[in-house]
PDB file of C-alpha atoms in Angstrom:
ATOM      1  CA  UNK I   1      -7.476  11.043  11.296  1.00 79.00           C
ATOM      2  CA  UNK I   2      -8.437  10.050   7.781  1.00 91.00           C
ATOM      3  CA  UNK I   3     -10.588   7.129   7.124  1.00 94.00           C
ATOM      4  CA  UNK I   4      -8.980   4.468   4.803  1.00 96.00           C
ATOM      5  CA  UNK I   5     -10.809   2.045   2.386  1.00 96.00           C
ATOM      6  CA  UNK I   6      -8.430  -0.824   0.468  1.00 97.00           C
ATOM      7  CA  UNK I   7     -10.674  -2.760  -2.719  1.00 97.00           C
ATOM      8  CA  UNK I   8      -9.218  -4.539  -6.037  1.00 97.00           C
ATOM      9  CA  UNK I   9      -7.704  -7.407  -4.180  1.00 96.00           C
ATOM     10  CA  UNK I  10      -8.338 -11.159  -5.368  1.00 97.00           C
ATOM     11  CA  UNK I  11      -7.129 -14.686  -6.279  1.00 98.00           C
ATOM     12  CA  UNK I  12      -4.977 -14.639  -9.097  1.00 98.00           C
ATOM     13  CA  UNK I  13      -2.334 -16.789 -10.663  1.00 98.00           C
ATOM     14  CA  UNK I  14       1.756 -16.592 -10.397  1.00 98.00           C
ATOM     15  CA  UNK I  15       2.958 -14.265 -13.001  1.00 98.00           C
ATOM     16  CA  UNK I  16      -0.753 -12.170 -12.955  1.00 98.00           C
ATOM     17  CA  UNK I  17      -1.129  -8.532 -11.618  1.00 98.00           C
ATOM     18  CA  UNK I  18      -3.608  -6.882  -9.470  1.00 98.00           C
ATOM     19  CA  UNK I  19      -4.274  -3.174  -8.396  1.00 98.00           C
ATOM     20  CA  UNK I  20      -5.059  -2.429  -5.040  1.00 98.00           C
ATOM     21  CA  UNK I  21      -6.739   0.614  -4.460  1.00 98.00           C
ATOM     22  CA  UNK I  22      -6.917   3.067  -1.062  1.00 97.00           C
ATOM     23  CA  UNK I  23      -9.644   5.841  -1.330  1.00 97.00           C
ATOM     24  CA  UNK I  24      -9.643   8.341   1.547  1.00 94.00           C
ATOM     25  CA  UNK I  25     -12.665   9.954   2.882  1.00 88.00           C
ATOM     26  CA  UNK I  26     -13.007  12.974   5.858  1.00 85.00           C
ATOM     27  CA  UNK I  27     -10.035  14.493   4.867  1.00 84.00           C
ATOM     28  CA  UNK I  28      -7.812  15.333   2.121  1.00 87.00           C
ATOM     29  CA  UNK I  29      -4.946  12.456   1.614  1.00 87.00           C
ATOM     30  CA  UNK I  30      -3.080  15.330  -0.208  1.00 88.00           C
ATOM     31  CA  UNK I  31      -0.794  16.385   2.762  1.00 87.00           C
ATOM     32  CA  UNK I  32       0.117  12.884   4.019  1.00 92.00           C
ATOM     33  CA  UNK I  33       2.697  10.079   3.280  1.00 95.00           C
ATOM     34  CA  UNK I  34       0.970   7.111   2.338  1.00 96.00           C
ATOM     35  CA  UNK I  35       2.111   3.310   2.477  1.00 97.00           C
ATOM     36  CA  UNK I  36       1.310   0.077   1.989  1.00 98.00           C
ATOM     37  CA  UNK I  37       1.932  -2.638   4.241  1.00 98.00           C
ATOM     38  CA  UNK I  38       1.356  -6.377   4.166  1.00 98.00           C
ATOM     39  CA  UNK I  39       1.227  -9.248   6.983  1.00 98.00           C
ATOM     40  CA  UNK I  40       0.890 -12.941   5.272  1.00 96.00           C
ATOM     41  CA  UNK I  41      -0.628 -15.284   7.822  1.00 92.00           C
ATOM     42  CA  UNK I  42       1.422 -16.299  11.182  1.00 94.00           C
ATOM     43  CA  UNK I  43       4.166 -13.408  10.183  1.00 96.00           C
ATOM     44  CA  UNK I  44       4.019  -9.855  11.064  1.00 95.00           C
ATOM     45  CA  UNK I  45       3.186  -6.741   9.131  1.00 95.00           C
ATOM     46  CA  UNK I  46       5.682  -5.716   6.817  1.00 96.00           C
ATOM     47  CA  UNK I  47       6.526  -2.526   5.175  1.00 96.00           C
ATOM     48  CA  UNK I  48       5.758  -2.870   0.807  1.00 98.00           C
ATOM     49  CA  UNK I  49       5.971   0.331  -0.550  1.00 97.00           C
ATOM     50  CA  UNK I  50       5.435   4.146   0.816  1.00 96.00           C
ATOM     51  CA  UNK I  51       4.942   7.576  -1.221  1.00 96.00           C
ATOM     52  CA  UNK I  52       5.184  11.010  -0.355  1.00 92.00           C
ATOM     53  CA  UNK I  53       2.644  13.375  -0.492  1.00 90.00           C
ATOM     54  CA  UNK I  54       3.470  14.969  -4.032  1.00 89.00           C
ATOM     55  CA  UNK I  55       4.021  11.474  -5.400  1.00 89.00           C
ATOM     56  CA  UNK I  56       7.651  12.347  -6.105  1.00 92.00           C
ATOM     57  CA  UNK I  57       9.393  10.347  -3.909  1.00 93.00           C
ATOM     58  CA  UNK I  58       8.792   6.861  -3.260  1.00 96.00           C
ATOM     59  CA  UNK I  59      10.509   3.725  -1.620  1.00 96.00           C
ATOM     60  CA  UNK I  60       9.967  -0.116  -1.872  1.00 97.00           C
ATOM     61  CA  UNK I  61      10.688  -3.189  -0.031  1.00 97.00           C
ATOM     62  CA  UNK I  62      13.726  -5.152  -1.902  1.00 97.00           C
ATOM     63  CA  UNK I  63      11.233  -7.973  -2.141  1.00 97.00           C
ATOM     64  CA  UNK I  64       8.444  -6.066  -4.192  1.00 98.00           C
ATOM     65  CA  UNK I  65      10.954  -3.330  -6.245  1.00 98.00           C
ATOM     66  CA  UNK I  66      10.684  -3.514  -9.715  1.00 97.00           C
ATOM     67  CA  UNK I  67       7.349  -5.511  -9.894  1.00 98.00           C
ATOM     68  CA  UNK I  68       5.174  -3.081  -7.853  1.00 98.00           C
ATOM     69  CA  UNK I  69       4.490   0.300  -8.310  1.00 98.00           C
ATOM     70  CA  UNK I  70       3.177   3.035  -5.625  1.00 98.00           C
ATOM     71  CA  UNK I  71       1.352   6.180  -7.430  1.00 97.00           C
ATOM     72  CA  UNK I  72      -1.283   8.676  -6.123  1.00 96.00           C
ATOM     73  CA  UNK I  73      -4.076  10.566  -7.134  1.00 95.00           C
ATOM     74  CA  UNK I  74      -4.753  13.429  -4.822  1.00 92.00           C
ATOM     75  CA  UNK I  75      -7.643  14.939  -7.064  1.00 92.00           C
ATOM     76  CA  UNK I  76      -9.477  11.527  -6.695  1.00 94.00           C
ATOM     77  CA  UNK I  77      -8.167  11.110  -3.069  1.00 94.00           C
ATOM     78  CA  UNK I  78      -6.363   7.924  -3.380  1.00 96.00           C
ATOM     79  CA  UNK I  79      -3.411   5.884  -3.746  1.00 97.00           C
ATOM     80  CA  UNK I  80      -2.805   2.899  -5.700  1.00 98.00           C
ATOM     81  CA  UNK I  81      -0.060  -0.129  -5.486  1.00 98.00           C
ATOM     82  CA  UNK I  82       0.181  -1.759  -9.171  1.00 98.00           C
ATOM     83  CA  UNK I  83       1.477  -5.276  -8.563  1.00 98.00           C
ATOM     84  CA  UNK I  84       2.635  -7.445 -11.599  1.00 98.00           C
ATOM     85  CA  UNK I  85       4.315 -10.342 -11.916  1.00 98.00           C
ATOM     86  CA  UNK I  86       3.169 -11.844  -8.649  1.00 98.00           C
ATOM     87  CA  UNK I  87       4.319 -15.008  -6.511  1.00 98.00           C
ATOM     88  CA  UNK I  88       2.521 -16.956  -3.867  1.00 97.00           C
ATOM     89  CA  UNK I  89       5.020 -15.306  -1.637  1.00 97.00           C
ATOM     90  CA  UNK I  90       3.235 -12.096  -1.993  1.00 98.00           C
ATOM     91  CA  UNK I  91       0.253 -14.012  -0.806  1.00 98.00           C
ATOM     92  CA  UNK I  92      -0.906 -11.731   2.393  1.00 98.00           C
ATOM     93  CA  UNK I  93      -3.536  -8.761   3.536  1.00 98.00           C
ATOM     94  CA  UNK I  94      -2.804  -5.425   2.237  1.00 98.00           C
ATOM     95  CA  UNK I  95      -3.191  -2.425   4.501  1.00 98.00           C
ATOM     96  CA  UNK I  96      -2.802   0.930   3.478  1.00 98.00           C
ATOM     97  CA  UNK I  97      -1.568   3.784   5.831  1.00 97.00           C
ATOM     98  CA  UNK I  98      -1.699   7.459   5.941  1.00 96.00           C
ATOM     99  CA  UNK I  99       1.039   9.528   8.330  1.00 94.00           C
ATOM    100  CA  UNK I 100       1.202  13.296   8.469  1.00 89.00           C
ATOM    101  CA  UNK I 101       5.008  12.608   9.246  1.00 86.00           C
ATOM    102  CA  UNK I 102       7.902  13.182   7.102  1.00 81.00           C
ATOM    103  CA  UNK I 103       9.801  10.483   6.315  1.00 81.00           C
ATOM    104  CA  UNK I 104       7.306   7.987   7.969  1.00 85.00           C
ATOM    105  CA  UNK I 105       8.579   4.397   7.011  1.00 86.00           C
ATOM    106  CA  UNK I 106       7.873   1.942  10.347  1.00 90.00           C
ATOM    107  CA  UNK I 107       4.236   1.015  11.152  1.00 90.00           C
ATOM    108  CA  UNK I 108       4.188   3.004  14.270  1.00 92.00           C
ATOM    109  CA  UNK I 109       4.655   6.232  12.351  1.00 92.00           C
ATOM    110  CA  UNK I 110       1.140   5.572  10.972  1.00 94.00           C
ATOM    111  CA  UNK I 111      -2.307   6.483  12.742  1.00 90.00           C
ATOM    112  CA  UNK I 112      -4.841   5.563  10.156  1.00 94.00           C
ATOM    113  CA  UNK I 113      -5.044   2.500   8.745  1.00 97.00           C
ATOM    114  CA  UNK I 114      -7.552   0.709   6.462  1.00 97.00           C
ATOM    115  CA  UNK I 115      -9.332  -2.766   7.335  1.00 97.00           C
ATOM    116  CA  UNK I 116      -7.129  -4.235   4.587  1.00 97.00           C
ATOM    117  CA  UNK I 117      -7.463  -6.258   1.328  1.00 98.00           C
ATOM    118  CA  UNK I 118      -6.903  -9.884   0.866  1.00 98.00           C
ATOM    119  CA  UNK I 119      -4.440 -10.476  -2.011  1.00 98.00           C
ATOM    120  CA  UNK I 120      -3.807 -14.279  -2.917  1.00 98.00           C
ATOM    121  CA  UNK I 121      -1.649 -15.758  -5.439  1.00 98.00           C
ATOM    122  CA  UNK I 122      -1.915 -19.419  -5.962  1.00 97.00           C
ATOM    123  CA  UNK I 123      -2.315 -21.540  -9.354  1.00 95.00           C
TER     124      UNK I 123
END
C-alpha cells in the first residue's frame, strides 16, 4: 500500500476556490489511479473526481464537472483537485484514494486512503 496525506483544505466563501493536495510517500503514486472522494456529514462517501495514472484520462462527478479539476504530478508524487467556484453544498471531508486497478471508480476498488481534509464553504 501507499501512504496518503490530503492538506490545503479550509473555510472559504461561496464563489472562492481551494486546492487540495494528496502527497504519497513509500511508494511511487506513478502506476496507480488516483481519486478523490467526499462524504459531507450524515451522508455517505461519494465519488468527486478520479485520474489515471498518466494523467490523461480523467472523470468527474456531474455535480463537481466543470468547476473542479483533477491533475497529477508524478515527479513530485502527488495529485491535486483544483476546486473553484464553490457552494456550501460542496461543504464535506475530502479523501484521496490510490488503486492499482484499471478503471477503478467505486470506493471499494481503493485500498489506500488518506485521513482526509476538511473543506467548508459557508459565508
Amino acid at each position: 500500500q501507499v501512504q496518503l496525506v490530503e492538506s490545503g483544505g479550509g473555510l472559504v466563501q461561496p464563489g472562492g476556490s481551494l486546492r487540495l493536495s494528496c502527497a504519497a510517500s513509500g511508494r511511487t503514486l506513478r502506476s496507480y489511479t488516483v481519486a478523490w472522494f467526499r462524504q459531507a456529514p450524515g451522508k455517505e462517501r461519494e465519488f468527486v473526481a478520479t485520474i489515471n495514472w498518466s494523467g490523461i484520462s480523467t472523470s468527474y462527478a456531474d455535480s463537481v464537472k466543470g468547476r473542479f479539476t483533477i491533475s497529477r504530478d508524478n515527479a513530485k508524487n502527488t495529485v491535486f483537485l483544483q476546486m473553484n467556484s464553490l457552494k456550501p453544498e460542496d461543504t464535506a471531508i475530502y479523501y484521496c484514494a490510490a488503486s492499482s486497478s484499471y478503471g477503478a471508480i467505486s470506493p471499494a476498488d481503493f485500498d489506500s486512503w488518506g485521513q482526509g481534509a476538511q473543506v467548508t464553504v459557508s459565508s
